[in-house]
XYZ file of C-alpha atoms in Angstrom:
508
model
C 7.671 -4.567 -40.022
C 11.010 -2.626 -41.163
C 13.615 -3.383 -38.439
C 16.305 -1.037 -37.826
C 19.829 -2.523 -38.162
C 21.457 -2.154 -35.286
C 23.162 -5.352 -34.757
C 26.663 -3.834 -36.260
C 28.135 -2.054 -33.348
C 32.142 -1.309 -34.244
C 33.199 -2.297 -30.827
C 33.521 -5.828 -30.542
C 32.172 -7.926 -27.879
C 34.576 -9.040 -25.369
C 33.787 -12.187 -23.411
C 34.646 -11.779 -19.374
C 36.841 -14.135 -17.966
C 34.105 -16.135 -16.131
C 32.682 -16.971 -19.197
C 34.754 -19.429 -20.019
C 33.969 -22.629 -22.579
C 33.626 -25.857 -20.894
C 32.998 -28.331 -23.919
C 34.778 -31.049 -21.728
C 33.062 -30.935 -18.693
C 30.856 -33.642 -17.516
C 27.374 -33.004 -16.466
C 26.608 -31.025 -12.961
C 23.933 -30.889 -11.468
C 22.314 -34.290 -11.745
C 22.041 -35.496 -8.361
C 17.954 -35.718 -7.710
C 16.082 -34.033 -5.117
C 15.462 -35.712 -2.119
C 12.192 -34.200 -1.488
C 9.216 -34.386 -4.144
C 6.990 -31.758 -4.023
C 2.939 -32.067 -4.682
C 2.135 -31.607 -8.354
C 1.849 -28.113 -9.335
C -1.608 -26.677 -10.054
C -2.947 -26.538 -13.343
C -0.746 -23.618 -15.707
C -2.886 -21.537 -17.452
C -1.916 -18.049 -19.270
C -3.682 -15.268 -21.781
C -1.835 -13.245 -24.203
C -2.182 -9.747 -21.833
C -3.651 -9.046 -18.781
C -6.938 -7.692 -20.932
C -7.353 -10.441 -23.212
C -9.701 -12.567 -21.145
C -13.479 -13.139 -21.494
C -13.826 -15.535 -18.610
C -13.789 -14.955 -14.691
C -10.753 -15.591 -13.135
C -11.940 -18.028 -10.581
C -12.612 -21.038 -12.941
C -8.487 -20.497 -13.881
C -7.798 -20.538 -9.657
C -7.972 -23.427 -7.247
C -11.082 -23.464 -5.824
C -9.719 -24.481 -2.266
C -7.714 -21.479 -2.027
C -9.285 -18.523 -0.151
C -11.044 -16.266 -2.085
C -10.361 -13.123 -0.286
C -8.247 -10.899 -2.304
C -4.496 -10.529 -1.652
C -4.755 -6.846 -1.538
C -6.638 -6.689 1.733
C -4.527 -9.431 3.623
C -1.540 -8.733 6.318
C 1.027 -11.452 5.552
C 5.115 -11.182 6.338
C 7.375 -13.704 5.472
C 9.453 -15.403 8.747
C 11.820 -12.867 8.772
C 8.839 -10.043 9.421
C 9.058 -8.328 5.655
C 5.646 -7.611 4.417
C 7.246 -6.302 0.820
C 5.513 -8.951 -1.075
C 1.798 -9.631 -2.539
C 0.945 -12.933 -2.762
C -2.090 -15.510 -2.553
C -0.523 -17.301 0.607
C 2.794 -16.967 2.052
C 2.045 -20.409 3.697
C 2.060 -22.283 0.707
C 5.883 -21.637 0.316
C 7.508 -25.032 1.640
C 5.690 -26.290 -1.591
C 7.022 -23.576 -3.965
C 10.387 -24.311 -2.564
C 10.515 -27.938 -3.834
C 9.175 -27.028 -7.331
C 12.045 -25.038 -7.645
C 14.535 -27.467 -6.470
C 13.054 -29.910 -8.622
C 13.713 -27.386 -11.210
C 17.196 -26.203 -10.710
C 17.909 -29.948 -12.151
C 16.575 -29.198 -15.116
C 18.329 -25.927 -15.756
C 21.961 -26.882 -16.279
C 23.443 -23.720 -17.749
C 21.640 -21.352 -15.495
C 23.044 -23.294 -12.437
C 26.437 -23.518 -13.675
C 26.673 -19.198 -14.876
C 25.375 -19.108 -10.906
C 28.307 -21.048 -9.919
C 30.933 -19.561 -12.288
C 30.149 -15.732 -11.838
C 28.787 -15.573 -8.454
C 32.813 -14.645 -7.280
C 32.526 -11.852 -9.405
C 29.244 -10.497 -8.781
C 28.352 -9.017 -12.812
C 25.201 -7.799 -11.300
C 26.608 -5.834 -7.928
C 24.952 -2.724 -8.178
C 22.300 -3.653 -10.300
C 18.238 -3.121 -9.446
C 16.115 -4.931 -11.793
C 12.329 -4.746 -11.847
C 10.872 -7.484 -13.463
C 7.818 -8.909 -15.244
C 7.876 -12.200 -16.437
C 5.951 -15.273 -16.089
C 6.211 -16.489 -12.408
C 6.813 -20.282 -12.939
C 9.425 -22.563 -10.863
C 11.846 -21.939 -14.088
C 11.549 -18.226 -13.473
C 11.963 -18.100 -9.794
C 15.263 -19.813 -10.361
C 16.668 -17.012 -12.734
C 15.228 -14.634 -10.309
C 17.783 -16.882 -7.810
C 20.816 -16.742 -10.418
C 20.316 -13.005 -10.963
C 20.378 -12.357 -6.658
C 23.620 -14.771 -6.736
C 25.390 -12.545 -9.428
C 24.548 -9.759 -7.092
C 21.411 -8.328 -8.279
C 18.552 -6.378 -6.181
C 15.285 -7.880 -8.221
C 11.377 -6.814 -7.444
C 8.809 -8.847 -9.523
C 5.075 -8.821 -11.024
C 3.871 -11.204 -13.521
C 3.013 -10.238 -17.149
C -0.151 -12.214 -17.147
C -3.021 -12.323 -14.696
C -3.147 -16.245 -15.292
C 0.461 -17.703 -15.778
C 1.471 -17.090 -11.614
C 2.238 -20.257 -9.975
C 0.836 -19.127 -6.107
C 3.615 -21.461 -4.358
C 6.075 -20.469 -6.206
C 5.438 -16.658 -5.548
C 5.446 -17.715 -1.724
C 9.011 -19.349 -2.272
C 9.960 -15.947 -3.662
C 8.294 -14.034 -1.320
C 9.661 -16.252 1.405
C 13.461 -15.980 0.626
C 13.268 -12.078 0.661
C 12.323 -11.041 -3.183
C 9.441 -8.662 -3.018
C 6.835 -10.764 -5.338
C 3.649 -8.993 -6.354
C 1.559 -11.603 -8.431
C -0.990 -14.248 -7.696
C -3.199 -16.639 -10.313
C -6.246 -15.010 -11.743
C -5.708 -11.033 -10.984
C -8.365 -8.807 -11.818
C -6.639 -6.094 -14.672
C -6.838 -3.304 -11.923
C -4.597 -5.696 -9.662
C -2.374 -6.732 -12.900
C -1.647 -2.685 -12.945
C -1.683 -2.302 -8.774
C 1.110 -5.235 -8.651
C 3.200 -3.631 -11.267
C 2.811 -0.095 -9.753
C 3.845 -1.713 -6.341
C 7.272 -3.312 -7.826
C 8.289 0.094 -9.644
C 6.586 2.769 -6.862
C 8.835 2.364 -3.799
C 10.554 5.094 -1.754
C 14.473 4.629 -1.682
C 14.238 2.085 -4.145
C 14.948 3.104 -8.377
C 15.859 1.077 -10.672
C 18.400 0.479 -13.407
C 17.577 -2.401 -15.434
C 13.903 -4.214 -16.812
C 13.347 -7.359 -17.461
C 10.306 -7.629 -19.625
C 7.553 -10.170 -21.279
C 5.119 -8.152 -23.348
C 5.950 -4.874 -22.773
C 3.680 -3.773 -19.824
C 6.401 -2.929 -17.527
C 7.995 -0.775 -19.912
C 5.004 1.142 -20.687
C 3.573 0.935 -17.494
C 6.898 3.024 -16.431
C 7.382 4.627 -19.365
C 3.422 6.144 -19.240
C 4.096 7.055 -15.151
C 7.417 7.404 -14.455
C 8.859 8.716 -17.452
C 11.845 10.274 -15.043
C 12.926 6.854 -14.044
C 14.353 6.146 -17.247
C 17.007 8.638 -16.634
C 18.386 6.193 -14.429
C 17.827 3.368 -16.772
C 20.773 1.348 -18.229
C 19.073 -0.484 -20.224
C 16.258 -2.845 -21.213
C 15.526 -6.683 -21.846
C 12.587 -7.976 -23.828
C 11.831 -11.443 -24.681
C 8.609 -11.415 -26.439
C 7.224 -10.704 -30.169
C 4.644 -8.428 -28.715
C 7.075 -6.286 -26.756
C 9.952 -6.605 -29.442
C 7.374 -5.167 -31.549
C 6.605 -2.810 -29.428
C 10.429 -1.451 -28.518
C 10.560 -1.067 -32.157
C 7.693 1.056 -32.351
C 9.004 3.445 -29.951
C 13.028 3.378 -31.931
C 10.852 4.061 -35.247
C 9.313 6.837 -33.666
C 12.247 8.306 -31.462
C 11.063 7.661 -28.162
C 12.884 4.570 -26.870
C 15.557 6.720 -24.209
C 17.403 3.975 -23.097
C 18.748 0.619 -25.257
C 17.564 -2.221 -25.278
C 18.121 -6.088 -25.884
C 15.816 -7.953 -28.338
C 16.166 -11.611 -26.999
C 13.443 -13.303 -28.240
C 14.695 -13.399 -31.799
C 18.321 -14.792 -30.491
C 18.869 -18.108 -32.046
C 19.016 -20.197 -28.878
C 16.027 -18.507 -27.716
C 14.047 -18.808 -31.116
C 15.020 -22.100 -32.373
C 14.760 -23.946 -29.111
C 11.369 -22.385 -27.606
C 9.790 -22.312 -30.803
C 10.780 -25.057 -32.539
C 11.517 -27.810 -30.464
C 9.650 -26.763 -27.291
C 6.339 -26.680 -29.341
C 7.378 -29.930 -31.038
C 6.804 -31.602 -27.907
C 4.329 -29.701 -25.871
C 1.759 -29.194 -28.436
C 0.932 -33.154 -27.994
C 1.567 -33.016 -24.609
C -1.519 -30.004 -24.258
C -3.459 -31.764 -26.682
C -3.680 -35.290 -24.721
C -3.813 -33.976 -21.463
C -6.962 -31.771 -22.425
C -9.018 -34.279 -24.548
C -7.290 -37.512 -24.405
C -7.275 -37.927 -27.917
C -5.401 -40.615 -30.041
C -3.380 -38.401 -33.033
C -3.324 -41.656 -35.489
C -5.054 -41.081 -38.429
C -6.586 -37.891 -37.447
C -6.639 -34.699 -40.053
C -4.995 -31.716 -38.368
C -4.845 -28.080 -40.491
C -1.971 -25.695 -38.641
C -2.421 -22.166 -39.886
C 1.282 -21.257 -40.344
C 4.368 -22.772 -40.488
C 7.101 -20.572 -38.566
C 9.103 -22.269 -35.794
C 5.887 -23.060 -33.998
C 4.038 -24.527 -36.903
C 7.082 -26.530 -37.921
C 7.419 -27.890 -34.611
C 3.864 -28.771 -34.514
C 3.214 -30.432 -37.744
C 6.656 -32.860 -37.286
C 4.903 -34.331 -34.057
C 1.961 -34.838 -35.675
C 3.071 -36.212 -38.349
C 5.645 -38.623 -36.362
C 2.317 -39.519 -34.548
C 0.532 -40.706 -37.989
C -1.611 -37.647 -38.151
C -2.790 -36.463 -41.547
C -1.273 -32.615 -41.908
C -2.191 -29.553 -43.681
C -0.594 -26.266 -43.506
C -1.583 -22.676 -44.488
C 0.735 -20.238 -45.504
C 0.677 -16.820 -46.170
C 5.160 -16.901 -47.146
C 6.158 -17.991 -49.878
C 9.221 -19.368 -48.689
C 7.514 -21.185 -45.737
C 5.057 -22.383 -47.843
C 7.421 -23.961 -50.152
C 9.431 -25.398 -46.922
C 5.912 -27.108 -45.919
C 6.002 -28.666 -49.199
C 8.976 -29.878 -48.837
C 8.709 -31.581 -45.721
C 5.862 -33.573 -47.189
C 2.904 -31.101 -45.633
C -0.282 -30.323 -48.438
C -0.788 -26.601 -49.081
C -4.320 -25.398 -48.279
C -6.311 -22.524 -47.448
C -8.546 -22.991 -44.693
C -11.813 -22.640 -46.260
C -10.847 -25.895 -48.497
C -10.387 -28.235 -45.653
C -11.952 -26.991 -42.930
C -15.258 -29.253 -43.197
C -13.339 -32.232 -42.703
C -10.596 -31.893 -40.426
C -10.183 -33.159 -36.616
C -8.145 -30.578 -34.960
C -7.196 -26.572 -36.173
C -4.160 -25.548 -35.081
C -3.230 -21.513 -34.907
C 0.335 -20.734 -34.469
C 0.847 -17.249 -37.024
C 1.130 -14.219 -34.343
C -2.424 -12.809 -36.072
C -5.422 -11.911 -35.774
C -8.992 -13.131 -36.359
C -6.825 -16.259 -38.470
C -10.036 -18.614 -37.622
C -13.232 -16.548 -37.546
C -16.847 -17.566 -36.832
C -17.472 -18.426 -40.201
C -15.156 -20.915 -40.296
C -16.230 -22.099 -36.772
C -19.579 -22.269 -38.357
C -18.415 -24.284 -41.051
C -16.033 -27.552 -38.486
C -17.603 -30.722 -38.342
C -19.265 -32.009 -35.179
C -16.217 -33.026 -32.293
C -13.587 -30.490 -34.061
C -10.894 -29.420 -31.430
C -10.070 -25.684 -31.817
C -6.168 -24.320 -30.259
C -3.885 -21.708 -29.939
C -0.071 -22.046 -30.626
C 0.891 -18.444 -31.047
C 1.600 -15.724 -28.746
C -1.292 -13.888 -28.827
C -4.647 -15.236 -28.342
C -6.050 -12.351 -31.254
C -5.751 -15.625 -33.396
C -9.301 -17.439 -32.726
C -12.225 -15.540 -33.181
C -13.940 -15.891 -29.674
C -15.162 -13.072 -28.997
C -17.636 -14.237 -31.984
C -18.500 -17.225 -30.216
C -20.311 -14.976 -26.929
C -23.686 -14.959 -28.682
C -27.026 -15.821 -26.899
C -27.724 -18.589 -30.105
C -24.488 -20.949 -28.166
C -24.441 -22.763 -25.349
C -20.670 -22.867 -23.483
C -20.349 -25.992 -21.289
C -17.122 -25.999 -19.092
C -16.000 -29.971 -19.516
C -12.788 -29.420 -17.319
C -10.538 -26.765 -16.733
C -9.445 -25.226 -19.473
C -11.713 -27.775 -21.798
C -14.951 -26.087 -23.240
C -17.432 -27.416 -25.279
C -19.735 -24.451 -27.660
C -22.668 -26.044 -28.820
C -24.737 -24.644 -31.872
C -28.712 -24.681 -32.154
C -28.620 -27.793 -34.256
C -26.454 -30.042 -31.360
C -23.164 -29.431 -33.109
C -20.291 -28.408 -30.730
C -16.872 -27.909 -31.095
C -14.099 -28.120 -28.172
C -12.432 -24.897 -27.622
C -9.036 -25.107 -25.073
C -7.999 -22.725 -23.264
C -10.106 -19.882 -24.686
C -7.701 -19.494 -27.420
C -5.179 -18.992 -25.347
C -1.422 -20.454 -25.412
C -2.072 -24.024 -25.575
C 0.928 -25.376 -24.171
C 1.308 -22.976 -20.715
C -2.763 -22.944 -20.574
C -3.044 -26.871 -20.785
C 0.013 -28.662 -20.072
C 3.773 -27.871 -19.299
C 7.018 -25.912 -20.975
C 9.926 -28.331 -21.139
C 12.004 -27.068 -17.580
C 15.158 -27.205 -20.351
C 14.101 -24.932 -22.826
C 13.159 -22.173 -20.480
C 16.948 -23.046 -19.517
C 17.971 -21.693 -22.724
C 15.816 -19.124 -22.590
C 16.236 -17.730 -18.906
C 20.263 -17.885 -19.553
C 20.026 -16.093 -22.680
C 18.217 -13.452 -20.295
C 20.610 -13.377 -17.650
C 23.301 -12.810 -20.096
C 21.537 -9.754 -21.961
C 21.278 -7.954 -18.330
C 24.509 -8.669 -17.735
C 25.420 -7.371 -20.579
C 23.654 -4.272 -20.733
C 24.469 -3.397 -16.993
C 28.645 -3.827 -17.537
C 28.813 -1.895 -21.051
C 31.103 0.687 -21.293
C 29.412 4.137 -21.902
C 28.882 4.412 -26.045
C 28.782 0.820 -26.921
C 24.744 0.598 -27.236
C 23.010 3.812 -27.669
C 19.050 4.463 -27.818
C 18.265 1.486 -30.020
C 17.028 -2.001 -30.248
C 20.026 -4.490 -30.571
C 20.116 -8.254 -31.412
C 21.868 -10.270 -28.368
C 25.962 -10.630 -29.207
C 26.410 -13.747 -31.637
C 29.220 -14.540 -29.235
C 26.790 -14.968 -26.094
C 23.997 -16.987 -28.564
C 27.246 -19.375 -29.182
C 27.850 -19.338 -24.757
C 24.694 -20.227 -24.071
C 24.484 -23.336 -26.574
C 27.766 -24.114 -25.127
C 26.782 -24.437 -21.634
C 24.185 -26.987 -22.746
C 25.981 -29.283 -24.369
C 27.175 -31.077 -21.483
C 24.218 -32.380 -20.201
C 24.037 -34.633 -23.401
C 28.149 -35.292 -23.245
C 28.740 -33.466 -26.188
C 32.144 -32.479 -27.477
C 33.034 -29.867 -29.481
C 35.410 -30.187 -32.489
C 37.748 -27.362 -32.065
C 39.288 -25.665 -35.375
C 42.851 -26.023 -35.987
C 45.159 -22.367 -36.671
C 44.922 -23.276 -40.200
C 41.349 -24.211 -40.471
C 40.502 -21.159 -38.764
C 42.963 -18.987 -40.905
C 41.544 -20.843 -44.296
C 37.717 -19.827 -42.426
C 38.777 -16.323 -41.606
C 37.565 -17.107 -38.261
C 38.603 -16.766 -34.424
C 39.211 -20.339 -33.542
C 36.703 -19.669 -30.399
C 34.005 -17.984 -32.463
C 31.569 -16.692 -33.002
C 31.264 -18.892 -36.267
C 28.238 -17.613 -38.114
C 27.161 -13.950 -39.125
C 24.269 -12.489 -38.182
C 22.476 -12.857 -41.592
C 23.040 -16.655 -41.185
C 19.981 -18.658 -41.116
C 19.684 -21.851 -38.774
């Protein structure tokens, strides 16, 4: 996909005197909770609100009512009824997940603390659509500290944590999401967060693009009032491009999701260690030994295959990149295509951002016991669809666990649908979405304080200088110091002693 280049803006970025480097500080923020609260319900998400082939109610707790949140009356204790969730009740138990997660999220907690004196966000109304996890709920938090209005829907009929929309909906953000929405209510609770009398807003926060076409489709007027736009997904970066290409985006916007901090860390080294965690707690599997084929080797397939591998498993990659190819080879990983190995492997792996990558002739083709999962975005990567045929038998084993048996008694396990393993089956490292929630934060921020001229109608790459902050602010929790350049060094460098250090072209 051509990109258009719009990362060299003549103004320079100039860093606000609240963001300030703290390489020296010791860790904040590590005094435990001193309530635990029950174990969250089992995460589950789909690629879009429309890419789902089963009924919502085996993804929703089963001892939750099943009357639809549309048609009840609930207000919060301070009377507001500007909220849509499953059960306002349920919010004491949202509220702890949250805590629990604020200790997690160093750098998000400490921008709170160090620009809530000068309020970067007074003035600002953000409509957002985002995943609505515990990590979320606390940017929500860190945006109302820095003086932000928010309203929020969820970008996925499946990814909601219900408590945790009650602890929002509790504290006074209007919340309109709950786990397993039909589409018609995925639409309904978007409508309700951008469709309010007295109410417009300036900014979106986006994840997948929905919001922004949802508004962009209805209320193309609103983006007259629009200051600017922040998207942290491959579909919706993808799709922000679209509309640059074609000379319809009206407002700029912030491409975070291919920031460094955001990439490397969520992609990398968050699916390094979730993709076992989503693999064990679904099948309970021992990785030793066992022949694993990941189509793709990007951050997510690079993060996969090194776990494996650390684990003893036998790994093959396929490659469609030269380059990454050769990197696979390099790092000790055999070369295949799929049809070569696909008899006699244990567990296939998707993690490319395709479509139809595994398709029913290969499912045809597994041995008896293969495991079947999703690493990428989208779940367009596993042929399912092809797998809703009268001839096979779907058994549900446990949630999110299914086992598709052919005529002759063969059966294969299929998680999650083919949806993202790691938020379907398991957990996202609370850190990570640190790094990614701050990167976020400071992309609104960013946006919303820009003097008029500095980002026109385009797509633009977060500031190197605020990738470089929001490592920064991470580094204490592991008491890491910084080695600061000398005049000289930094003369001999051609560099400003407090960065930013790399170019954009530079690859981590």
């Amino acid at each position: 996909m051509e990109r258009i280049d719009s990362t060299q803006d003549t103004t320079a970025f100039n860093m606000p005197d609240w963001m300030i480097q703290f390489a020296d500080q010791k860790r904040e923020f590590n005094k435990r909770p001193t309530k635990i609260g029950r174990r969250s319900l089992s995460r589950s998400i789909s690629q879009s609100s429309t890419d789902s082939y089963s009924s919502a109610a085996s993804y929703t707790d089963s001892s939750d009512d099943e009357t639809s949140p549309r048609e009840k009356q609930q207000k919060n204790s301070k009377g507001s009824s500007d909220f849509c969730v499953k059960n306002i009740k349920q919010a004491e138990f949202g509220r702890r997940e949250i805590e629990i997660a604020e200790q997690e999220m160093p750098a998000l907690m400490a921008l709170r603390k160090r620009a809530q004196g000068e309020k970067p966000l007074a003035g600002a109304k953000i409509v957002g659509c985002t995943h609505i996890t515990a990590q979320t709920a606390v940017l929500i938090e860190t945006l109302g500290a820095l003086g932000a209005q928010c309203r929020w829907a969820a970008c996925n009929i499946y990814s909601t944590l219900n408590e945790v929309a009650a602890a929002l909906a509790e504290s006074g953000v209007p919340v309109f999401s709950w786990k397993g929405e039909s589409e018609d209510d995925f639409w309904w609770c978007i409508d309700r967060c951008v469709n309010v009398e007295g109410w417009q807003p300036n900014m979106i926060l986006d994840d997948g693009g929905d919001l922004t076409h949802w508004i962009y489709k209805k209320y193309p007027n609103m983006f007259k009032k629009i200051k600017g736009i922040v998207e942290e997904s491959v579909t919706g970066v993808h799709r922000l491009y679209q509309l640059s290409k074609a000379g319809k985006l009206c407002v700029p916007a912030m491409n975070v999701n291919d920031s460094v901090t955001k990439q490397k860390f969520d992609n990398l080294y968050c699916c390094r260690e979730s993709i076992l965690d989503g693999l064990k707690r679904t099948t309970d599997m021992m990785f030793g030994g066992k022949q694993v084929v990941v189509c793709g080797y990007g951050e997510v397939g690079k993060g996969c295959c090194a776990a494996l591998k650390a684990m003893g498993s036998i790994v093959y990659v396929t490659e469609i990149d030269p380059i990454c190819a050769l990197q696979a080879c390099m790092d000790g990983f055999r070369l295949v295509k799929l049809n070569e190995v696909i008899r006699q492997v244990d567990i296939v792996i998707t993690c490319t951002g395709n479509k139809n990558v595994v398709t029913r002739e290969h499912l045809d083709r597994m041995k008896n016991g293969c495991i079947v999962c999703n690493m990428g975005h989208s779940n367009t990567e596993i042929d399912v669809a092809s797998l809703r045929t009268p001839e096979l038998t779907w058994e549900r084993v446990r949630s999110q666990v299914d086992h598709v048996i052919w005529p002759d008694g063969k059966r294969i396990v299929l998680l999650a649908e083919g949806r993202l393993l790691n938020l379907s089956c398991s957990t996202v490292p609370t850190f990570v979405l640190s790094i990614t929630a701050t990167t976020q934060a400071l992309a609104l921020i960013e946006l919303y304080n820009a003097p008029e001229g500095r980002y026109k109608q385009d797509v633009y790459l977060l500031p190197k200088k605020m990738d470089e902050y929001v490592a920064s602010l991470h580094l204490p929790t592991f008491d890491a110091h910084l080695t600061e350049l000398s005049d000289e060094q930094a003369k001999y460098l051609g560099l400003n002693k407090n960065g930013p250090f790399k170019p954009n072209y530079y690859r981590y």
